[in-house]
């Protein structure tokens, strides 16, 4: 194919006076006390502005700020007079960062390890990320005791640091089973990981005696919980397999019902003779419409 992809920004990064940048929105009151703002300000103060501001040219020589309001405010707060910017080809005022995937936990780990390997000190990283040095050390060793297959499976998933602590207590085969369950259920919370840990067989754990002390459950209770969890997981997998076909049937049926209800004589007949059917039909159509409207 000979089609070329059009670049949305000018290639050259401009360093412009902050006074020439026109904000498109006001920051909420108290934003400077938020964790996100303090982290941005700490990063800008320590290593400078990593991601340039997104702007669009305006008549008269000024520039409209499309994205980077917190970064711009942090620069002003720190006394900066200029900022690096990328110029967009249009002036659509939407947040470009909404189209960027946020850094997953494992990706953050790789970033920290790479920075440390290149000579950046733990203290400097901690200041740049506005966290304690202990946090940097914990995230540096995030994948210690984690199977490589599990790391690959969860590399772009929003798994919390505490969930990895639960996975670390399991042997590699069980780690992979739990990771697959988390992906299937789209549930990466530490509570879910803890529940899966509690239902693991002693032979799947590095230190099964510690788990028994932590849960306070007897062997019989653990066995029953394990069977129930296995049954739930099996039911979930069966539903996952049939979900696509069921949803297709529901959409087709909903469309047919919607066309029927669009005929006044049919809707009038149901309203007069079978109002309960009419109410259920409307609920089906409405539910399917809502589900389709929330699909990305």
mmCIF file of C-alpha atoms in Angstrom:
data_model
loop_
_atom_site.group_PDB
_atom_site.id
_atom_site.type_symbol
_atom_site.label_atom_id
_atom_site.label_comp_id
_atom_site.label_asym_id
_atom_site.label_seq_id
_atom_site.Cartn_x
_atom_site.Cartn_y
_atom_site.Cartn_z
ATOM 1 C CA UNK A 1 0.000 0.000 0.000
ATOM 2 C CA UNK A 2 1.262 3.468 -0.853
ATOM 3 C CA UNK A 3 -0.866 5.346 1.672
ATOM 4 C CA UNK A 4 1.162 7.388 4.139
ATOM 5 C CA UNK A 5 0.268 8.214 7.716
ATOM 6 C CA UNK A 6 -0.113 11.917 8.356
ATOM 7 C CA UNK A 7 1.806 13.252 11.345
ATOM 8 C CA UNK A 8 -0.500 15.136 13.710
ATOM 9 C CA UNK A 9 2.244 17.415 15.073
ATOM 10 C CA UNK A 10 5.019 19.545 13.644
ATOM 11 C CA UNK A 11 8.363 17.758 13.779
ATOM 12 C CA UNK A 12 10.248 20.528 15.560
ATOM 13 C CA UNK A 13 9.841 21.090 19.319
ATOM 14 C CA UNK A 14 9.487 24.776 20.151
ATOM 15 C CA UNK A 15 10.690 26.370 23.368
ATOM 16 C CA UNK A 16 8.201 29.168 24.024
ATOM 17 C CA UNK A 17 7.662 31.780 26.744
ATOM 18 C CA UNK A 18 5.049 30.567 29.201
ATOM 19 C CA UNK A 19 3.199 33.882 28.900
ATOM 20 C CA UNK A 20 2.319 33.118 25.256
ATOM 21 C CA UNK A 21 0.457 29.916 26.149
ATOM 22 C CA UNK A 22 -3.322 30.276 26.576
ATOM 23 C CA UNK A 23 -4.887 27.663 28.842
ATOM 24 C CA UNK A 24 -8.174 26.103 27.717
ATOM 25 C CA UNK A 25 -9.351 25.278 31.246
ATOM 26 C CA UNK A 26 -8.804 26.310 34.854
ATOM 27 C CA UNK A 27 -7.342 23.805 37.277
ATOM 28 C CA UNK A 28 -9.656 22.780 40.146
ATOM 29 C CA UNK A 29 -9.186 24.423 43.526
ATOM 30 C CA UNK A 30 -6.783 22.521 45.747
ATOM 31 C CA UNK A 31 -5.161 20.646 42.866
ATOM 32 C CA UNK A 32 -1.684 21.556 44.136
ATOM 33 C CA UNK A 33 -2.361 19.464 47.241
ATOM 34 C CA UNK A 34 -3.170 16.346 45.202
ATOM 35 C CA UNK A 35 -0.768 13.404 44.960
ATOM 36 C CA UNK A 36 -0.745 13.595 41.161
ATOM 37 C CA UNK A 37 0.220 17.279 41.121
ATOM 38 C CA UNK A 38 2.964 16.822 43.723
ATOM 39 C CA UNK A 39 4.395 13.942 41.711
ATOM 40 C CA UNK A 40 4.406 16.019 38.510
ATOM 41 C CA UNK A 41 6.006 18.977 40.289
ATOM 42 C CA UNK A 42 8.673 16.747 41.864
ATOM 43 C CA UNK A 43 9.489 15.193 38.475
ATOM 44 C CA UNK A 44 9.730 18.588 36.759
ATOM 45 C CA UNK A 45 11.936 19.961 39.538
ATOM 46 C CA UNK A 46 14.268 16.947 39.494
ATOM 47 C CA UNK A 47 14.631 16.006 35.807
ATOM 48 C CA UNK A 48 12.799 18.757 33.929
ATOM 49 C CA UNK A 49 9.813 18.461 31.599
ATOM 50 C CA UNK A 50 9.961 15.017 29.957
ATOM 51 C CA UNK A 51 6.783 15.253 27.881
ATOM 52 C CA UNK A 52 6.409 18.566 25.980
ATOM 53 C CA UNK A 53 3.182 20.526 26.193
ATOM 54 C CA UNK A 54 0.690 20.119 23.334
ATOM 55 C CA UNK A 55 -0.290 23.426 21.709
ATOM 56 C CA UNK A 56 -1.975 24.840 18.597
ATOM 57 C CA UNK A 57 -1.126 28.056 16.792
ATOM 58 C CA UNK A 58 -3.580 30.958 17.111
ATOM 59 C CA UNK A 59 -3.963 34.164 15.118
ATOM 60 C CA UNK A 60 -1.913 36.977 16.528
ATOM 61 C CA UNK A 61 1.086 34.824 17.450
ATOM 62 C CA UNK A 62 -0.281 33.227 20.616
ATOM 63 C CA UNK A 63 -0.659 29.504 21.265
ATOM 64 C CA UNK A 64 -3.599 27.520 22.621
ATOM 65 C CA UNK A 65 -2.660 24.905 25.230
ATOM 66 C CA UNK A 66 -4.339 21.608 24.338
ATOM 67 C CA UNK A 67 -2.757 19.319 26.904
ATOM 68 C CA UNK A 68 -0.444 19.764 29.896
ATOM 69 C CA UNK A 69 -2.233 22.181 32.203
ATOM 70 C CA UNK A 70 -0.796 20.604 35.358
ATOM 71 C CA UNK A 71 2.699 20.559 33.891
ATOM 72 C CA UNK A 72 2.368 24.210 32.875
ATOM 73 C CA UNK A 73 1.183 25.195 36.359
ATOM 74 C CA UNK A 74 4.057 23.229 37.900
ATOM 75 C CA UNK A 75 6.528 25.102 35.687
ATOM 76 C CA UNK A 76 5.048 28.435 36.771
ATOM 77 C CA UNK A 77 5.099 27.363 40.411
ATOM 78 C CA UNK A 78 8.792 26.467 40.086
ATOM 79 C CA UNK A 79 9.597 29.839 38.505
ATOM 80 C CA UNK A 80 10.219 28.680 34.925
ATOM 81 C CA UNK A 81 9.740 31.205 32.117
ATOM 82 C CA UNK A 82 9.843 28.873 29.085
ATOM 83 C CA UNK A 83 8.469 25.458 28.176
ATOM 84 C CA UNK A 84 9.153 22.931 25.369
ATOM 85 C CA UNK A 85 6.059 22.411 23.202
ATOM 86 C CA UNK A 86 4.877 20.326 20.268
ATOM 87 C CA UNK A 87 2.559 22.100 17.827
ATOM 88 C CA UNK A 88 -0.561 20.268 16.672
ATOM 89 C CA UNK A 89 -1.902 20.658 13.147
ATOM 90 C CA UNK A 90 -5.361 21.560 14.457
ATOM 91 C CA UNK A 91 -6.786 23.203 17.547
ATOM 92 C CA UNK A 92 -9.075 20.425 18.760
ATOM 93 C CA UNK A 93 -9.166 20.946 22.490
ATOM 94 C CA UNK A 94 -9.138 17.423 23.830
ATOM 95 C CA UNK A 95 -6.698 15.677 26.106
ATOM 96 C CA UNK A 96 -4.203 13.782 23.991
ATOM 97 C CA UNK A 97 -3.185 11.734 27.011
ATOM 98 C CA UNK A 98 -6.597 10.047 26.939
ATOM 99 C CA UNK A 99 -5.306 8.173 23.886
ATOM 100 C CA UNK A 100 -2.163 6.996 25.672
ATOM 101 C CA UNK A 101 -2.048 3.799 27.701
ATOM 102 C CA UNK A 102 -0.866 4.443 31.234
ATOM 103 C CA UNK A 103 2.265 2.782 32.544
ATOM 104 C CA UNK A 104 1.476 -0.668 33.939
ATOM 105 C CA UNK A 105 3.114 -1.888 37.149
ATOM 106 C CA UNK A 106 5.528 -4.261 35.397
ATOM 107 C CA UNK A 107 6.441 -1.611 32.830
ATOM 108 C CA UNK A 108 7.173 0.781 35.676
ATOM 109 C CA UNK A 109 9.414 -1.905 37.186
ATOM 110 C CA UNK A 110 11.345 -2.248 33.917
ATOM 111 C CA UNK A 111 11.697 1.535 33.699
ATOM 112 C CA UNK A 112 13.102 1.747 37.233
ATOM 113 C CA UNK A 113 15.520 -1.144 36.649
ATOM 114 C CA UNK A 114 16.719 0.402 33.381
ATOM 115 C CA UNK A 115 17.276 3.784 35.019
ATOM 116 C CA UNK A 116 19.207 2.214 37.900
ATOM 117 C CA UNK A 117 21.319 0.155 35.497
ATOM 118 C CA UNK A 118 22.250 3.364 33.686
ATOM 119 C CA UNK A 119 23.572 4.941 36.847
ATOM 120 C CA UNK A 120 20.589 6.909 38.159
ATOM 121 C CA UNK A 121 20.605 6.746 41.950
ATOM 122 C CA UNK A 122 17.678 5.415 43.962
ATOM 123 C CA UNK A 123 17.467 8.750 45.771
ATOM 124 C CA UNK A 124 17.152 10.729 42.531
ATOM 125 C CA UNK A 125 14.470 8.382 41.209
ATOM 126 C CA UNK A 126 12.573 8.692 44.475
ATOM 127 C CA UNK A 127 12.664 12.491 44.251
ATOM 128 C CA UNK A 128 11.571 12.429 40.601
ATOM 129 C CA UNK A 129 8.616 10.143 41.364
ATOM 130 C CA UNK A 130 7.861 11.819 44.701
ATOM 131 C CA UNK A 131 8.039 8.549 46.643
ATOM 132 C CA UNK A 132 10.149 7.141 49.447
ATOM 133 C CA UNK A 133 13.414 5.378 48.598
ATOM 134 C CA UNK A 134 11.943 2.186 50.115
ATOM 135 C CA UNK A 135 9.249 2.233 47.430
ATOM 136 C CA UNK A 136 11.887 2.383 44.684
ATOM 137 C CA UNK A 137 13.669 -0.609 46.217
ATOM 138 C CA UNK A 138 10.426 -2.580 46.465
ATOM 139 C CA UNK A 139 9.489 -1.849 42.853
ATOM 140 C CA UNK A 140 13.008 -2.696 41.710
ATOM 141 C CA UNK A 141 12.530 -6.249 42.988
ATOM 142 C CA UNK A 142 8.879 -6.502 41.926
ATOM 143 C CA UNK A 143 9.398 -9.626 39.816
ATOM 144 C CA UNK A 144 11.632 -11.477 42.263
ATOM 145 C CA UNK A 145 10.069 -14.930 42.641
ATOM 146 C CA UNK A 146 7.587 -14.313 39.798
ATOM 147 C CA UNK A 147 7.482 -16.734 36.865
ATOM 148 C CA UNK A 148 8.620 -15.335 33.524
ATOM 149 C CA UNK A 149 5.403 -16.561 31.881
ATOM 150 C CA UNK A 150 3.370 -14.693 34.498
ATOM 151 C CA UNK A 151 5.393 -11.510 33.995
ATOM 152 C CA UNK A 152 4.774 -11.731 30.248
ATOM 153 C CA UNK A 153 1.041 -12.346 30.737
ATOM 154 C CA UNK A 154 0.603 -9.423 33.155
ATOM 155 C CA UNK A 155 3.099 -7.007 31.607
ATOM 156 C CA UNK A 156 0.433 -4.570 30.407
ATOM 157 C CA UNK A 157 -2.203 -5.238 33.080
ATOM 158 C CA UNK A 158 -3.059 -2.936 36.033
ATOM 159 C CA UNK A 159 -1.872 -5.358 38.704
ATOM 160 C CA UNK A 160 -1.051 -3.718 42.039
ATOM 161 C CA UNK A 161 2.196 -4.254 43.896
ATOM 162 C CA UNK A 162 0.435 -6.060 46.758
ATOM 163 C CA UNK A 163 -1.075 -8.570 44.322
ATOM 164 C CA UNK A 164 2.447 -9.572 43.287
ATOM 165 C CA UNK A 165 3.230 -10.250 46.939
ATOM 166 C CA UNK A 166 0.427 -12.830 46.948
ATOM 167 C CA UNK A 167 1.612 -14.375 43.677
ATOM 168 C CA UNK A 168 5.133 -14.667 45.060
ATOM 169 C CA UNK A 169 3.901 -17.117 47.698
ATOM 170 C CA UNK A 170 2.804 -19.576 45.008
ATOM 171 C CA UNK A 171 4.813 -21.950 42.901
ATOM 172 C CA UNK A 172 5.219 -21.077 39.178
ATOM 173 C CA UNK A 173 2.441 -23.369 37.891
ATOM 174 C CA UNK A 174 -0.090 -21.987 40.368
ATOM 175 C CA UNK A 175 1.107 -18.434 39.663
ATOM 176 C CA UNK A 176 0.250 -18.936 35.995
ATOM 177 C CA UNK A 177 -3.173 -20.408 36.817
ATOM 178 C CA UNK A 178 -3.979 -17.442 39.058
ATOM 179 C CA UNK A 179 -2.716 -14.928 36.488
ATOM 180 C CA UNK A 180 -4.935 -16.501 33.810
ATOM 181 C CA UNK A 181 -7.930 -16.330 36.155
ATOM 182 C CA UNK A 182 -7.216 -12.658 36.855
ATOM 183 C CA UNK A 183 -7.062 -11.905 33.134
ATOM 184 C CA UNK A 184 -10.231 -13.904 32.398
ATOM 185 C CA UNK A 185 -12.157 -12.137 35.160
ATOM 186 C CA UNK A 186 -10.517 -8.784 34.385
ATOM 187 C CA UNK A 187 -9.955 -8.491 38.122
ATOM 188 C CA UNK A 188 -6.457 -7.534 39.269
ATOM 189 C CA UNK A 189 -7.205 -6.469 42.826
ATOM 190 C CA UNK A 190 -5.223 -7.682 45.806
ATOM 191 C CA UNK A 191 -8.462 -9.028 47.342
ATOM 192 C CA UNK A 192 -9.000 -11.344 44.365
ATOM 193 C CA UNK A 193 -5.355 -12.448 44.441
ATOM 194 C CA UNK A 194 -5.675 -13.091 48.180
ATOM 195 C CA UNK A 195 -8.805 -15.189 47.646
ATOM 196 C CA UNK A 196 -7.073 -17.269 44.970
ATOM 197 C CA UNK A 197 -4.095 -17.693 47.267
ATOM 198 C CA UNK A 198 -6.362 -18.912 50.068
ATOM 199 C CA UNK A 199 -7.862 -21.569 47.780
ATOM 200 C CA UNK A 200 -4.511 -22.844 46.547
ATOM 201 C CA UNK A 201 -3.469 -26.388 47.390
ATOM 202 C CA UNK A 202 -0.633 -26.719 49.932
ATOM 203 C CA UNK A 203 1.453 -28.429 47.244
ATOM 204 C CA UNK A 204 1.151 -25.273 45.095
ATOM 205 C CA UNK A 205 2.620 -23.001 47.784
ATOM 206 C CA UNK A 206 6.178 -22.363 48.888
ATOM 207 C CA UNK A 207 5.227 -22.183 52.578
ATOM 208 C CA UNK A 208 1.783 -23.729 53.107
ATOM 209 C CA UNK A 209 2.055 -23.577 56.910
ATOM 210 C CA UNK A 210 2.215 -19.774 56.805
ATOM 211 C CA UNK A 211 -0.995 -19.609 54.782
ATOM 212 C CA UNK A 212 -2.820 -21.784 57.308
ATOM 213 C CA UNK A 213 -1.752 -19.462 60.131
ATOM 214 C CA UNK A 214 -2.728 -16.368 58.150
ATOM 215 C CA UNK A 215 -6.234 -17.574 57.227
ATOM 216 C CA UNK A 216 -7.074 -19.390 60.452
ATOM 217 C CA UNK A 217 -9.017 -21.997 58.462
ATOM 218 C CA UNK A 218 -8.964 -25.708 59.149
ATOM 219 C CA UNK A 219 -7.963 -28.233 56.488
ATOM 220 C CA UNK A 220 -11.621 -29.139 55.975
ATOM 221 C CA UNK A 221 -12.644 -25.507 55.544
ATOM 222 C CA UNK A 222 -9.766 -24.875 53.149
ATOM 223 C CA UNK A 223 -10.771 -27.915 51.117
ATOM 224 C CA UNK A 224 -14.395 -26.777 50.862
ATOM 225 C CA UNK A 225 -13.338 -23.249 49.912
ATOM 226 C CA UNK A 226 -10.992 -24.657 47.293
ATOM 227 C CA UNK A 227 -13.754 -26.793 45.733
ATOM 228 C CA UNK A 228 -16.181 -23.872 45.681
ATOM 229 C CA UNK A 229 -13.608 -21.608 44.069
ATOM 230 C CA UNK A 230 -12.796 -24.226 41.447
ATOM 231 C CA UNK A 231 -16.504 -24.609 40.678
ATOM 232 C CA UNK A 232 -16.950 -20.847 40.326
ATOM 233 C CA UNK A 233 -13.908 -20.618 38.047
ATOM 234 C CA UNK A 234 -15.238 -23.426 35.863
ATOM 235 C CA UNK A 235 -18.665 -21.783 35.597
ATOM 236 C CA UNK A 236 -17.022 -18.499 34.706
ATOM 237 C CA UNK A 237 -14.989 -20.087 31.910
ATOM 238 C CA UNK A 238 -18.135 -21.697 30.471
ATOM 239 C CA UNK A 239 -19.924 -18.352 30.508
ATOM 240 C CA UNK A 240 -16.934 -16.684 28.874
ATOM 241 C CA UNK A 241 -17.013 -19.202 26.025
ATOM 242 C CA UNK A 242 -20.739 -18.730 25.348
ATOM 243 C CA UNK A 243 -20.880 -14.964 25.999
ATOM 244 C CA UNK A 244 -20.173 -13.914 22.399
ATOM 245 C CA UNK A 245 -22.857 -16.143 20.886
ATOM 246 C CA UNK A 246 -25.392 -15.212 23.569
ATOM 247 C CA UNK A 247 -24.748 -11.522 23.051
ATOM 248 C CA UNK A 248 -25.195 -11.846 19.280
ATOM 249 C CA UNK A 249 -28.514 -13.634 19.741
ATOM 250 C CA UNK A 250 -29.634 -10.972 22.225
ATOM 251 C CA UNK A 251 -28.781 -8.103 19.841
ATOM 252 C CA UNK A 252 -30.624 -9.759 16.935
ATOM 253 C CA UNK A 253 -33.656 -10.515 19.104
ATOM 254 C CA UNK A 254 -33.635 -6.996 20.550
ATOM 255 C CA UNK A 255 -33.585 -5.494 17.062
ATOM 256 C CA UNK A 256 -36.544 -7.641 16.034
ATOM 257 C CA UNK A 257 -38.514 -6.660 19.171
ATOM 258 C CA UNK A 258 -37.689 -2.992 18.612
ATOM 259 C CA UNK A 259 -39.092 -3.158 15.063
ATOM 260 C CA UNK A 260 -42.251 -4.837 16.364
ATOM 261 C CA UNK A 261 -42.780 -2.169 19.021
ATOM 262 C CA UNK A 262 -42.315 0.522 16.380
ATOM 263 C CA UNK A 263 -45.675 -0.561 14.910
ATOM 264 C CA UNK A 264 -48.448 1.312 16.808
ATOM 265 C CA UNK A 265 -51.009 -1.468 16.364
ATOM 266 C CA UNK A 266 -48.716 -4.116 17.917
ATOM 267 C CA UNK A 267 -47.669 -1.862 20.771
ATOM 268 C CA UNK A 268 -51.319 -0.946 21.403
ATOM 269 C CA UNK A 269 -52.368 -4.593 21.432
ATOM 270 C CA UNK A 270 -49.661 -5.517 23.947
ATOM 271 C CA UNK A 271 -50.447 -2.504 26.120
ATOM 272 C CA UNK A 272 -54.097 -3.484 26.259
ATOM 273 C CA UNK A 273 -53.881 -7.274 26.507
ATOM 274 C CA UNK A 274 -50.376 -8.115 27.826
ATOM 275 C CA UNK A 275 -48.839 -5.065 29.544
ATOM 276 C CA UNK A 276 -46.349 -7.268 31.416
ATOM 277 C CA UNK A 277 -44.949 -8.539 28.076
ATOM 278 C CA UNK A 278 -44.682 -4.990 26.768
ATOM 279 C CA UNK A 279 -42.777 -3.890 29.863
ATOM 280 C CA UNK A 280 -40.323 -6.792 29.529
ATOM 281 C CA UNK A 281 -39.832 -6.166 25.798
ATOM 282 C CA UNK A 282 -39.045 -2.499 26.436
ATOM 283 C CA UNK A 283 -36.581 -3.454 29.179
ATOM 284 C CA UNK A 284 -34.757 -5.824 26.786
ATOM 285 C CA UNK A 285 -34.491 -3.161 24.082
ATOM 286 C CA UNK A 286 -33.323 -0.529 26.548
ATOM 287 C CA UNK A 287 -30.742 -2.812 28.166
ATOM 288 C CA UNK A 288 -29.252 -3.798 24.814
ATOM 289 C CA UNK A 289 -29.146 -0.159 23.659
ATOM 290 C CA UNK A 290 -27.319 0.868 26.850
ATOM 291 C CA UNK A 291 -24.809 -1.966 26.466
ATOM 292 C CA UNK A 292 -24.027 -1.007 22.866
ATOM 293 C CA UNK A 293 -23.645 2.667 23.799
ATOM 294 C CA UNK A 294 -20.940 1.866 26.355
ATOM 295 C CA UNK A 295 -18.880 -0.297 23.980
ATOM 296 C CA UNK A 296 -15.551 1.489 23.135
#
